[in-house]
Tab-separated table of C-alpha atoms and ligand atoms in Angstrom:
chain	number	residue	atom	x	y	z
A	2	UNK	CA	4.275	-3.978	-21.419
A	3	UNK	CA	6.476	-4.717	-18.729
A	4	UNK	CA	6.978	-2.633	-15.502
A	5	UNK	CA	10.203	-2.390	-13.269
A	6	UNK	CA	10.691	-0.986	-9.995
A	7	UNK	CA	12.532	1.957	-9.860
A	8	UNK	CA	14.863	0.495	-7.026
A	9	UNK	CA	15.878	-1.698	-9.076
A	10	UNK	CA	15.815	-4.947	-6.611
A	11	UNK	CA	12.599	-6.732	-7.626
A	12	UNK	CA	11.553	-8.726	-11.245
A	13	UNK	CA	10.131	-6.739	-13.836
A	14	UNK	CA	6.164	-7.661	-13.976
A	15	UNK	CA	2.930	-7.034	-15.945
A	16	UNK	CA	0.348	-4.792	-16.063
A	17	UNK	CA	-1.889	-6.636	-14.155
A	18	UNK	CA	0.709	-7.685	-11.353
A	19	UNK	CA	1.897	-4.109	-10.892
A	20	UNK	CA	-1.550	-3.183	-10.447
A	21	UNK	CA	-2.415	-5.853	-7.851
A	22	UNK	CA	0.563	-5.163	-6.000
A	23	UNK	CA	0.686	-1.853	-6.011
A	24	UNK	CA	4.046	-1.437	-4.801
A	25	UNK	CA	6.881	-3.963	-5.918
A	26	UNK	CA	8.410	-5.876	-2.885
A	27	UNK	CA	11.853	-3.929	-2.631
A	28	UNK	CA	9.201	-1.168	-2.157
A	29	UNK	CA	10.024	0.680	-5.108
A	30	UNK	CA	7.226	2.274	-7.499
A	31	UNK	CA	6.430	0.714	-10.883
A	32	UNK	CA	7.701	2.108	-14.031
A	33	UNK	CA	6.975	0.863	-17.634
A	34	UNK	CA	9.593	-0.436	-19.440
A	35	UNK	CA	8.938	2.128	-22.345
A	36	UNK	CA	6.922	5.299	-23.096
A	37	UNK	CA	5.149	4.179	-25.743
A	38	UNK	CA	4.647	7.348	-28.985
A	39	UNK	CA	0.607	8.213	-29.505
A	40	UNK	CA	0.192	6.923	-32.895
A	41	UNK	CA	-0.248	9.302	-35.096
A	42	UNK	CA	-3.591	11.194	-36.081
A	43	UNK	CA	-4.972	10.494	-32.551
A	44	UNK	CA	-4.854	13.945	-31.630
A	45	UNK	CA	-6.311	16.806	-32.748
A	46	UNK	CA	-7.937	15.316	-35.375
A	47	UNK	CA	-11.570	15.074	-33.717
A	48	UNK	CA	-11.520	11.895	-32.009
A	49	UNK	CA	-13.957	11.262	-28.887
A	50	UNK	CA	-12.486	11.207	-25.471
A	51	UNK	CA	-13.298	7.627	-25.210
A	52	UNK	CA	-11.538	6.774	-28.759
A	53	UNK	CA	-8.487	9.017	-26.996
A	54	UNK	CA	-8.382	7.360	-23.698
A	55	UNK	CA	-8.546	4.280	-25.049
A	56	UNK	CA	-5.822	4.202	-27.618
A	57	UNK	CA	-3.432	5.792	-25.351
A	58	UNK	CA	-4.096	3.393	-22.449
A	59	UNK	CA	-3.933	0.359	-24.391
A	60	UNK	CA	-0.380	1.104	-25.413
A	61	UNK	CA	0.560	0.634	-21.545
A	62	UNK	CA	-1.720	-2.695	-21.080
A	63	UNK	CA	-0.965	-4.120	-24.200
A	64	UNK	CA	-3.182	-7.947	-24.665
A	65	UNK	CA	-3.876	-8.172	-20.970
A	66	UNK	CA	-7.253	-6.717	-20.662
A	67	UNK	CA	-9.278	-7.538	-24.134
A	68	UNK	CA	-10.368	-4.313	-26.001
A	69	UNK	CA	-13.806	-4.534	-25.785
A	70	UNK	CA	-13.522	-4.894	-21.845
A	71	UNK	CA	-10.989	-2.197	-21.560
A	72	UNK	CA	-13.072	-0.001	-23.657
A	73	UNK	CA	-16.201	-0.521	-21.458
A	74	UNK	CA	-13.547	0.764	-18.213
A	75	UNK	CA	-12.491	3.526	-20.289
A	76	UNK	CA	-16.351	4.385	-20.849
A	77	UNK	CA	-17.575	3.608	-17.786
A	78	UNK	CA	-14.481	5.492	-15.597
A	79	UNK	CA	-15.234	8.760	-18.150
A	80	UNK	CA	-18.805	9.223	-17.572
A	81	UNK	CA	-18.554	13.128	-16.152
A	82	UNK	CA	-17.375	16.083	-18.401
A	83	UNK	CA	-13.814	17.146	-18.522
A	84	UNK	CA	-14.581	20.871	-19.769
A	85	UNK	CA	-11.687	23.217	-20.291
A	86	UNK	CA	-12.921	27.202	-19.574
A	87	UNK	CA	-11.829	30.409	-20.615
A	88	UNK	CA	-11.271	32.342	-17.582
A	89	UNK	CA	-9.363	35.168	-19.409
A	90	UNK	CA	-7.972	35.552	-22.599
A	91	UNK	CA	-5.272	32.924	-23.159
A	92	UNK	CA	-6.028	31.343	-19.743
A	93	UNK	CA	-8.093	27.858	-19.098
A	94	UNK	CA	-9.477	26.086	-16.065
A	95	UNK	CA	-9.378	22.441	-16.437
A	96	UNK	CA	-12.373	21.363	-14.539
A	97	UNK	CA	-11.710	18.349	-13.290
A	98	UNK	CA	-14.418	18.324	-10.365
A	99	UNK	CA	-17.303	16.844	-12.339
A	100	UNK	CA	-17.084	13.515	-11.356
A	101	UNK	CA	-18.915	11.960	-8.289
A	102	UNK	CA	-16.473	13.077	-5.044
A	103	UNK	CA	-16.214	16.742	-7.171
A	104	UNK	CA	-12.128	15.813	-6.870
A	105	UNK	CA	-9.772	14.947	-10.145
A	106	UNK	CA	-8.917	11.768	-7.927
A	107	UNK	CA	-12.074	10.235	-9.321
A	108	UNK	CA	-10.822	9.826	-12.793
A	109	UNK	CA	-7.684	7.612	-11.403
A	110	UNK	CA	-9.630	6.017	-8.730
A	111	UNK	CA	-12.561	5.118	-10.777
A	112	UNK	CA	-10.055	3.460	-13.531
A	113	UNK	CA	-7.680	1.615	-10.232
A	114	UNK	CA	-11.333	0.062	-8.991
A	115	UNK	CA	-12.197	-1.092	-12.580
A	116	UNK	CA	-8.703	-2.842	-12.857
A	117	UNK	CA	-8.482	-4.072	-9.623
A	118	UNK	CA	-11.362	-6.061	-9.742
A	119	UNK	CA	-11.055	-7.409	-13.328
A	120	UNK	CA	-7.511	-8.414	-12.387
A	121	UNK	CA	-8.514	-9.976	-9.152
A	122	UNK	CA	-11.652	-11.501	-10.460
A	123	UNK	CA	-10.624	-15.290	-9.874
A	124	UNK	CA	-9.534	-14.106	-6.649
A	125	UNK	CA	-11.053	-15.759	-3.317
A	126	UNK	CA	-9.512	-14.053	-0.328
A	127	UNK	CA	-10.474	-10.692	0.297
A	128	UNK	CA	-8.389	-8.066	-0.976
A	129	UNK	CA	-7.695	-4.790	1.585
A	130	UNK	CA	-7.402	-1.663	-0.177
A	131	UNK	CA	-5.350	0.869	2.181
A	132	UNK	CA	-5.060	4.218	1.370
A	133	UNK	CA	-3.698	6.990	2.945
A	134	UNK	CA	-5.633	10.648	2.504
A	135	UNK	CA	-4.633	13.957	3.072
A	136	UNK	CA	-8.366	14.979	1.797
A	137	UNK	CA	-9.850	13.735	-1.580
A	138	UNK	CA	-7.970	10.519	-2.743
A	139	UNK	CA	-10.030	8.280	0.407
A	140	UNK	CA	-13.443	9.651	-1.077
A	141	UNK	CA	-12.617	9.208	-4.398
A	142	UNK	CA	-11.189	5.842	-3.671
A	143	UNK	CA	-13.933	4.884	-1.346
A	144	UNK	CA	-16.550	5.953	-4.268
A	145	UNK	CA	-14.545	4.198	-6.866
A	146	UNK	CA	-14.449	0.718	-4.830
A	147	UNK	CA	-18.049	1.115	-2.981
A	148	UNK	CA	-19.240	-1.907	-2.656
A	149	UNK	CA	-17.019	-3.916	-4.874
A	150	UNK	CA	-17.213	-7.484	-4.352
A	151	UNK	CA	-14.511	-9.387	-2.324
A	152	UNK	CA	-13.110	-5.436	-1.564
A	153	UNK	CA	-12.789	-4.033	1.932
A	154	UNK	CA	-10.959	-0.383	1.500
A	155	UNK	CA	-9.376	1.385	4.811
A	156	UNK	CA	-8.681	5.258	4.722
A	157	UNK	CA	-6.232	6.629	7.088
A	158	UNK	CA	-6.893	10.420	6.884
A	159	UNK	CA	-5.508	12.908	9.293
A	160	UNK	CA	-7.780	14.150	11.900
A	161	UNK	CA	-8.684	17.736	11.962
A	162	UNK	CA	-6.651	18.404	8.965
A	163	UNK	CA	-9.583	17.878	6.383
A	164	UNK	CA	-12.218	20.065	5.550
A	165	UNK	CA	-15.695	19.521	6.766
A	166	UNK	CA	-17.346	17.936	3.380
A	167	UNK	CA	-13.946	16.169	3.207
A	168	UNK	CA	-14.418	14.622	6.349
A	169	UNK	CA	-17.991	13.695	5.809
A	170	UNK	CA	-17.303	12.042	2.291
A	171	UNK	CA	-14.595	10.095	3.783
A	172	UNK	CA	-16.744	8.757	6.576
A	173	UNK	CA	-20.215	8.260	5.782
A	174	UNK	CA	-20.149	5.903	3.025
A	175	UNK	CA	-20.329	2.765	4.985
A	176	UNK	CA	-20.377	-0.631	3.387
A	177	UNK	CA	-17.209	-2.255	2.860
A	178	UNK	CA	-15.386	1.213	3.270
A	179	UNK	CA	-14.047	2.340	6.665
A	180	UNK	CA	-11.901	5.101	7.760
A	181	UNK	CA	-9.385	5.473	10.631
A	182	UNK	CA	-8.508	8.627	11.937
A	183	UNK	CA	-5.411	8.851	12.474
A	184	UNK	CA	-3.969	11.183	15.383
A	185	UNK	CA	-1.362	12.491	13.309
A	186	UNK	CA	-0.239	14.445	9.941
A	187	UNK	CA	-0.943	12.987	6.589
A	188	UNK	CA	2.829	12.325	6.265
A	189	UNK	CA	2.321	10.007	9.161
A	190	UNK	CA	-0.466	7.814	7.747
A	191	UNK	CA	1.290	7.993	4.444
A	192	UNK	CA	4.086	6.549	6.519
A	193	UNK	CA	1.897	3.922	8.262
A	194	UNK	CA	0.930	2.505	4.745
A	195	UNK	CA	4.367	2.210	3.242
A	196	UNK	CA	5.377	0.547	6.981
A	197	UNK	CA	2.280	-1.854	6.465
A	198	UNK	CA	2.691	-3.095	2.672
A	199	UNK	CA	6.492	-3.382	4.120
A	200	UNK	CA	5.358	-5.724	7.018
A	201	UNK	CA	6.326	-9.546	6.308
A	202	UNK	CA	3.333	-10.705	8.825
A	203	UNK	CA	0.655	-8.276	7.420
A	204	UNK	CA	1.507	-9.675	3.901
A	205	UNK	CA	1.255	-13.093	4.762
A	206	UNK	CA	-1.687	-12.909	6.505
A	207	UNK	CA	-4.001	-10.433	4.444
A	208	UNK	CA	-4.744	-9.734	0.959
A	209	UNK	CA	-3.026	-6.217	1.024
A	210	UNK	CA	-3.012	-3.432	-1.715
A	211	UNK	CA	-2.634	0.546	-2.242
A	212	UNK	CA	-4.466	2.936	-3.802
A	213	UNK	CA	-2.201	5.921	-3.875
A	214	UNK	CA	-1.140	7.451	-6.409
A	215	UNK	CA	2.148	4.989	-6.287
A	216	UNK	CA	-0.036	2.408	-7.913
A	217	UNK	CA	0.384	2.551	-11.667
A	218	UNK	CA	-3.541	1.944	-12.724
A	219	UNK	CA	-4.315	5.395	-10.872
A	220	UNK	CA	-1.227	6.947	-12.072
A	221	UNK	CA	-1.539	6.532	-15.852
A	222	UNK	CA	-5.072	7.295	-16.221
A	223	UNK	CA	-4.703	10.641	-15.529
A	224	UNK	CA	-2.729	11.678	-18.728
A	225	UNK	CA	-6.798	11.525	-19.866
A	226	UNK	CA	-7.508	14.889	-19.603
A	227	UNK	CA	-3.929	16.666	-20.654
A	228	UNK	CA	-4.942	14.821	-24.246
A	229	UNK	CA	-9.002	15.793	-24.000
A	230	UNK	CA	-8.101	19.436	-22.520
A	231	UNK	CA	-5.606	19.886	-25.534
A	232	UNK	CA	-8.000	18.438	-27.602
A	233	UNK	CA	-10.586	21.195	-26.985
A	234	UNK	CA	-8.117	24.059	-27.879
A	235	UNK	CA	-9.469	26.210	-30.797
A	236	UNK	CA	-5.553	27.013	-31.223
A	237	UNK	CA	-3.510	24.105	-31.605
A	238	UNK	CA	-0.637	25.964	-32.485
A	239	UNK	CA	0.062	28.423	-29.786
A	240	UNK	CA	2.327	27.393	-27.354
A	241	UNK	CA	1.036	25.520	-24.372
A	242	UNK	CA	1.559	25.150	-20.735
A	243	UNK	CA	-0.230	23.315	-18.180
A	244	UNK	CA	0.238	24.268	-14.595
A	245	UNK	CA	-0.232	22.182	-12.016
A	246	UNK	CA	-1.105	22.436	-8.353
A	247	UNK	CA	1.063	19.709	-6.828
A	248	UNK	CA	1.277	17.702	-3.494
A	249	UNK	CA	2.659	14.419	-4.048
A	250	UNK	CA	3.191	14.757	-7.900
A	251	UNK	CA	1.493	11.823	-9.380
A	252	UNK	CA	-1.051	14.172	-11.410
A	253	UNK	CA	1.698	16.765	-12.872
A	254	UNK	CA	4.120	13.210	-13.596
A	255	UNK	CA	1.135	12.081	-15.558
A	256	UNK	CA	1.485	14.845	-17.930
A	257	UNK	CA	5.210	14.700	-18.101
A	258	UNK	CA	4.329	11.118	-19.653
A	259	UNK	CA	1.421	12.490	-22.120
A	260	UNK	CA	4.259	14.872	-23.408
A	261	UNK	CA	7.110	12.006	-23.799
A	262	UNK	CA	3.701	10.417	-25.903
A	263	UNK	CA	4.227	12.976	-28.263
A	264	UNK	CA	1.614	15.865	-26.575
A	265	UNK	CA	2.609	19.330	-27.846
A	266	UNK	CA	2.879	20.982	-24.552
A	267	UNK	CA	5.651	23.620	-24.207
A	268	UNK	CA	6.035	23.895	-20.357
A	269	UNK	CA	5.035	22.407	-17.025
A	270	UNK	CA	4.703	24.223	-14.285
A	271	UNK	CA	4.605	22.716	-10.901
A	272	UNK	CA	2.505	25.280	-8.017
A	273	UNK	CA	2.893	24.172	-4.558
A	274	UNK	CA	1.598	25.412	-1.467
A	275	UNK	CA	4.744	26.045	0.977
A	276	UNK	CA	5.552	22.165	0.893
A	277	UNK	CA	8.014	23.170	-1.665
A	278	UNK	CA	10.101	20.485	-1.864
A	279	UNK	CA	10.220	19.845	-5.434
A	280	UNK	CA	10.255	23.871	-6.426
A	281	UNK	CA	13.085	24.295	-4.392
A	282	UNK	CA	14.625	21.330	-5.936
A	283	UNK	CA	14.270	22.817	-9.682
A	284	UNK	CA	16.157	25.697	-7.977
A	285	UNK	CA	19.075	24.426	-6.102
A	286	UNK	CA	19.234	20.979	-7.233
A	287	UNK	CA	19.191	19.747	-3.678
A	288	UNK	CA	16.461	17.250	-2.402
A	289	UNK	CA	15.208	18.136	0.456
A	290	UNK	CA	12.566	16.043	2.041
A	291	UNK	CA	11.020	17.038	5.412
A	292	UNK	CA	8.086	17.152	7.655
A	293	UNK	CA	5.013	18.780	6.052
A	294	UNK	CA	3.584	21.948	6.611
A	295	UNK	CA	-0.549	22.729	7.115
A	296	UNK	CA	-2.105	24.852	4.663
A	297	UNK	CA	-5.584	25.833	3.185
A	298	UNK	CA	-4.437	23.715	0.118
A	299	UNK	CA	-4.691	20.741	2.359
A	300	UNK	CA	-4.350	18.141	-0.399
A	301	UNK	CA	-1.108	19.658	-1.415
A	302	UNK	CA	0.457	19.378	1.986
A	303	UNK	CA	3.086	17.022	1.362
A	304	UNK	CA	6.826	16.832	2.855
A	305	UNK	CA	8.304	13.914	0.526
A	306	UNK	CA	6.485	13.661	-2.588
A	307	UNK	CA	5.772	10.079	-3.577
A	308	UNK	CA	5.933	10.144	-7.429
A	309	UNK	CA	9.316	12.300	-7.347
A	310	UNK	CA	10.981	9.231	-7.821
A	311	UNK	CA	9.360	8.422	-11.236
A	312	UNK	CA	10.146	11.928	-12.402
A	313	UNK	CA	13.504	11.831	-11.801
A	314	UNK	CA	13.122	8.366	-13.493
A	315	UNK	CA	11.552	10.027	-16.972
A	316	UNK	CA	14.554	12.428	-16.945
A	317	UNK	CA	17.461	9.690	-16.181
A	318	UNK	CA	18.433	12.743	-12.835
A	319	UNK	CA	19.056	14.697	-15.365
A	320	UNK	CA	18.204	18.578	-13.647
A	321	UNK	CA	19.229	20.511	-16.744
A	322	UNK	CA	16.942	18.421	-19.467
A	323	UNK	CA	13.782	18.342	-16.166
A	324	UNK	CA	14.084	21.946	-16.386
A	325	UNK	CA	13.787	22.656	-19.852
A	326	UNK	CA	10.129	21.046	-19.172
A	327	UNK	CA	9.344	21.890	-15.982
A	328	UNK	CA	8.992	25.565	-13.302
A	329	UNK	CA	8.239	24.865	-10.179
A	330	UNK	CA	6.857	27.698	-7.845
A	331	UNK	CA	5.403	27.591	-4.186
A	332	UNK	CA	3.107	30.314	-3.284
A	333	UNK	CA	1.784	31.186	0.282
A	334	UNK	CA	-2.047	30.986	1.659
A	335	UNK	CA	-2.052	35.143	1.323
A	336	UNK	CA	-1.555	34.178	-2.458
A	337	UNK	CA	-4.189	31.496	-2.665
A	338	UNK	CA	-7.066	33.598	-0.377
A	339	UNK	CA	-6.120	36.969	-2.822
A	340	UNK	CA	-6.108	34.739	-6.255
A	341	UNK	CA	-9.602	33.312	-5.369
A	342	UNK	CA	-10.902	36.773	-4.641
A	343	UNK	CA	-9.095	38.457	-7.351
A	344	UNK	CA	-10.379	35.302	-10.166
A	345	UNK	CA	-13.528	35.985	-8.503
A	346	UNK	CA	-13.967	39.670	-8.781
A	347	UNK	CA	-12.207	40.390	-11.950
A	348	UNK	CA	-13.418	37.113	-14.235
A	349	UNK	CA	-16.604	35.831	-11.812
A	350	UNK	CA	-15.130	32.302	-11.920
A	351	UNK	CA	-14.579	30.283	-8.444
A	352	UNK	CA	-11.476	28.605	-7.728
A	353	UNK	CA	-10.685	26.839	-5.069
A	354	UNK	CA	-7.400	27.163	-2.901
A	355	UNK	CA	-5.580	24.398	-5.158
A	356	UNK	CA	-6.611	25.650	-8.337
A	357	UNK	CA	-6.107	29.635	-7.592
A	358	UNK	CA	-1.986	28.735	-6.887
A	359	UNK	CA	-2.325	26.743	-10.279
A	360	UNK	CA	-3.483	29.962	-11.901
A	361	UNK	CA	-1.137	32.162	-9.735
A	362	UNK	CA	1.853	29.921	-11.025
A	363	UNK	CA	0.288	29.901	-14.671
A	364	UNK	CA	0.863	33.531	-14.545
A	365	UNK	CA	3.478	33.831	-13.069
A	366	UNK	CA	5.538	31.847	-16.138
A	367	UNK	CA	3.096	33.611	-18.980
A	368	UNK	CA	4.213	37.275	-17.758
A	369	UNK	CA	7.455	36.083	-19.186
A	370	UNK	CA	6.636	33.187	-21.906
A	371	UNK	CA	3.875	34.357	-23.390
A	372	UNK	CA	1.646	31.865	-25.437
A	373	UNK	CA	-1.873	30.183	-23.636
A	374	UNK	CA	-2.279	28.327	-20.624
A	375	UNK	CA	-4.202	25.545	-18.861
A	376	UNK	CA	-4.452	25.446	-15.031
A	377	UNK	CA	-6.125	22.526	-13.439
A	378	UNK	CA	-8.964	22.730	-11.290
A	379	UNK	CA	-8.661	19.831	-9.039
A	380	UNK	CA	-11.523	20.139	-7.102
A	381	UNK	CA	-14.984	21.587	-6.402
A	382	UNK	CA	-14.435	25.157	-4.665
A	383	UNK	CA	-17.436	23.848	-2.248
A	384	UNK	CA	-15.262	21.025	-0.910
A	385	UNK	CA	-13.346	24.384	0.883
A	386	UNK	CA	-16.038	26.438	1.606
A	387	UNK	CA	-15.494	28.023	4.377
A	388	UNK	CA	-11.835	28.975	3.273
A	389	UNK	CA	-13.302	30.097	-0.148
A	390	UNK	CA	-15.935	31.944	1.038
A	391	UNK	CA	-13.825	33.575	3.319
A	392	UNK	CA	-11.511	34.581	0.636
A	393	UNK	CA	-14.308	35.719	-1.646
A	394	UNK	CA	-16.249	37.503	0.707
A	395	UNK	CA	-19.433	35.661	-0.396
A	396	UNK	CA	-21.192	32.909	0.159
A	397	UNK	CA	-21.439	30.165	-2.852
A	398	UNK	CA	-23.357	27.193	-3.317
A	399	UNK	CA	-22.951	23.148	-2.574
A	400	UNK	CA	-23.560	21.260	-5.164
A	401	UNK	CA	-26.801	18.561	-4.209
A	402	UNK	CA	-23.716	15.937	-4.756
A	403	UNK	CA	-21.841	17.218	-1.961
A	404	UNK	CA	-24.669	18.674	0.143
A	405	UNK	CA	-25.489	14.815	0.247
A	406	UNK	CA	-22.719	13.868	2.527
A	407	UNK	CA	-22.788	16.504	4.877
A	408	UNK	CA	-26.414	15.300	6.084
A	409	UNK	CA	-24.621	12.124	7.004
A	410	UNK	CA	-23.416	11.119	9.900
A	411	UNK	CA	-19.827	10.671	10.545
A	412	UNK	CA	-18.379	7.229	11.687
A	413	UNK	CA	-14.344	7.061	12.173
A	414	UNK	CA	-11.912	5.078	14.262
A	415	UNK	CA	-9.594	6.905	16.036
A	416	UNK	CA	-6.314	5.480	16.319
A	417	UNK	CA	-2.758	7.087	17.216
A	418	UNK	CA	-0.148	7.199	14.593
A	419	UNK	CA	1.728	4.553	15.332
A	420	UNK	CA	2.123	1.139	12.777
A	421	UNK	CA	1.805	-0.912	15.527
A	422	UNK	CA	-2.019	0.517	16.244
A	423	UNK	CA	-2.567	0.136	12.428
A	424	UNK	CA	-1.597	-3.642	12.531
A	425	UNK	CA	-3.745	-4.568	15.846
A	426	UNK	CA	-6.697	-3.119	13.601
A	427	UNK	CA	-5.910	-4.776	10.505
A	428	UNK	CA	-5.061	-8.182	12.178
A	429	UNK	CA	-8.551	-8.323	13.632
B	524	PLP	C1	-4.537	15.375	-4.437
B	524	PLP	C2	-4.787	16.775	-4.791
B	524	PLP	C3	-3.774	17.572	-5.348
B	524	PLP	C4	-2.364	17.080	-5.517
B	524	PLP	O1	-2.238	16.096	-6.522
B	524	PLP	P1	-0.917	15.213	-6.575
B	524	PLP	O2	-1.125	14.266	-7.708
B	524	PLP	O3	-0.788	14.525	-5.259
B	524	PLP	O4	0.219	16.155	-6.814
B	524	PLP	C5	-4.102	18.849	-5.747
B	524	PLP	N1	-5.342	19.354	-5.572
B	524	PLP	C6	-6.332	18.630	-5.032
B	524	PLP	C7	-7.660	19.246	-4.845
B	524	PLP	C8	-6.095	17.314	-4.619
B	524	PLP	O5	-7.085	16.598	-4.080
């Protein structure tokens, strides 16, 4: 399989070029040259999640990684549960906290790690991972590439604008991981990456490579569990929609490519925070990028959503055929703090301030649609606590996974958020 950039200026590459580049050198993102069908009978007829993942991945590497080592990634990335729960009648949580940082960023970080180092295994400069966080991709990156041979990752993550555990994931782990924070909104250390992989003298000099969700080995993986959560509906037949809470769009584009695989889902729905870019978009047909806004769904605070581009891309800027897939809605932190306590109180199930829009905007489109739902729960209500408990009126407990990190002790760099303090650092 080939993959093109989407601006069009740069050669088409493989899998395992995209990958190590991350973005292509007219900075565009990577897109495959096709969407390949799932081949028939490979879901819903009682295959394992590994058997799934597998199949369907393969059909986007093609010969490049041998199947018996891509298998062992596939195995060894989905070693945690992807459960789907009945909250309500009709309604699902797709839990996708179970993995190590308790974030769904592990399943695409996990799988990025794997390729990166089987792809730069002949490799003998040091490769720089650099990753920009606005809460659980640095941990879940930093976790996926801990101490990874011949792999130094750098987090920028915004300072005071990640929660506690957040904070203390991102900055304990030590090793060949460090984090800078950055004086400044994550749409400024998002910036400071795309200005560094842009930089003629930082790519000549280092080894440099992303980990966001631009880079097409953390992007595809998570189509995983739109298959496996589909696959664990008793009713196959009842229309489906998956709603997704959404900051820069790489997990909800993910599932817009498991449907153009052939996955019988009916709707997306896209729940923002009030970074509602893309919502308003859906609306007015008018593309508004601008600065982000804070908001208890942290992760989702996002002013110029990265993997727009490649949904535009799917749908050839086509609005009217987008929209017969895809409802966007953007809810306010009133609505997240009174879904938590309402999912709480009526259903005794914890969500956390991502997840509860997710459900908000899942309901929201059954009142009028009908049929069953799947929200995704993107990360461990604990990771939040002191918004969720707040919200629930309770207290609720850390998992020992997370309660690990918080007995840490913090070590950061604080730098300002300009490029030009980001290069000084890298350069030495
Ligand atoms: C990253 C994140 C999101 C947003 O995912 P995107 O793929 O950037 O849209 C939502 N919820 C949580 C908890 C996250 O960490």
């Amino acid at each position: 399989m080939k993959y093109y950039s989407i601006n069009r200026k740069s050669p088409a590459v493989n899998f395992g070029e995209a990958v190590v580049r991350g973005l292509a050198p007219d900075y565009g993102l990577y897109y495959p040259e096709e969407i390949p069908m799932l081949p028939s009978g490979l879901i819903g007829t009682g295959k394992t999640l590994h058997e799934i993942c597998f199949e369907a991945i393969k059909l986007f590497i093609g010969s490049e990684i041998s199947n018996s080592v891509l298998q062992s990634i596939v195995e060894d990335v989905l070693n945690f549960p992807l459960p789907i729960v009945e909250v309500e009648k009709d309604i699902f949580s797709l839990e996708l906290w179970h993995g190590p940082t308790a974030a769904f960023k592990d399943v695409g970080a996990r799988f990025l790690s794997r390729n990166l180092s089987y792809f730069l295994r002949n490799e003998d400069k040091e490769v720089i991972v650099l990753v920009a966080t606005s809460g659980d991709t640095g941990s879940a990156v930093a976790s996926g590439f801990l101490n990874v041979d011949g792999i130094k990752v750098v987090i920028l993550y915004p300072q005071g604008k990640v929660s506690e555990i957040q904070e203390k994931q991102l900055t304990t782990m030590g090793n060949n991981i460090t984090a800078l924070e950055v004086k400044g909104t994550f749409d400024d250390c998002q910036k400071m990456v795309k200005h560094a992989f842009n930089n003629d003298e930082l790519r000549q000099q280092l080894n440099l490579t992303s980990a966001n969700s631009i880079n097409i080995a953390r992007f595809l993986p998570q189509m995983f569990y739109y298959f496996w959560a589909f696959e664990q509906l008793n009713n196959k037949q009842k229309p489906l929609a998956f709603s997704v809470p959404s900051g820069n769009f790489g997990n909800l584009t993910a599932g817009l490519f498991a449907k153009k695989m052939g996955l019988p889902v009916h709707q997306f729905i896209a729940s923002t925070n009030a970074n509602n870019v893309v919502p308003e978009f859906l609306e007015t047909g008018v593309y508004r990028p601008r600065p982000s806004i804070a908001t208890i769904s942290n992760a989702m605070d996002i002013g110029d959503p990265s993997n727009f581009v490649r949904i535009s891309e799917l749908y050839d800027n086509n609005i009217e055929v987008m929209r017969k897939d895809l409802t966007g809605f953007s809810f306010s932190d009133d609505d997240a703090r009174n879904i938590m306590k309402a999912v709480y109180n009526e259903f005794n199930y914890l969500t956390d301030p991502h997840g509860a829009l997710a459900y908000k905007g899942l309901k929201k489109w059954m009142a009028k649609n009908g049929g069953q739902g799947i929200f995704l729960e993107t990360a461990h209500p604990a990771k939040f606590i002191d918004v969720v408990e707040n919200a629930i009126e309770n207290k609720i407990v850390i998992p020992e996974k997370l309660n690990e990190y918080l007995k840490r002790e913090k070590k950061s760099i604080l730098i300002g958020n300009s490029f030009e303090e980001l290069k000084t650092f890298l350069l030495n």
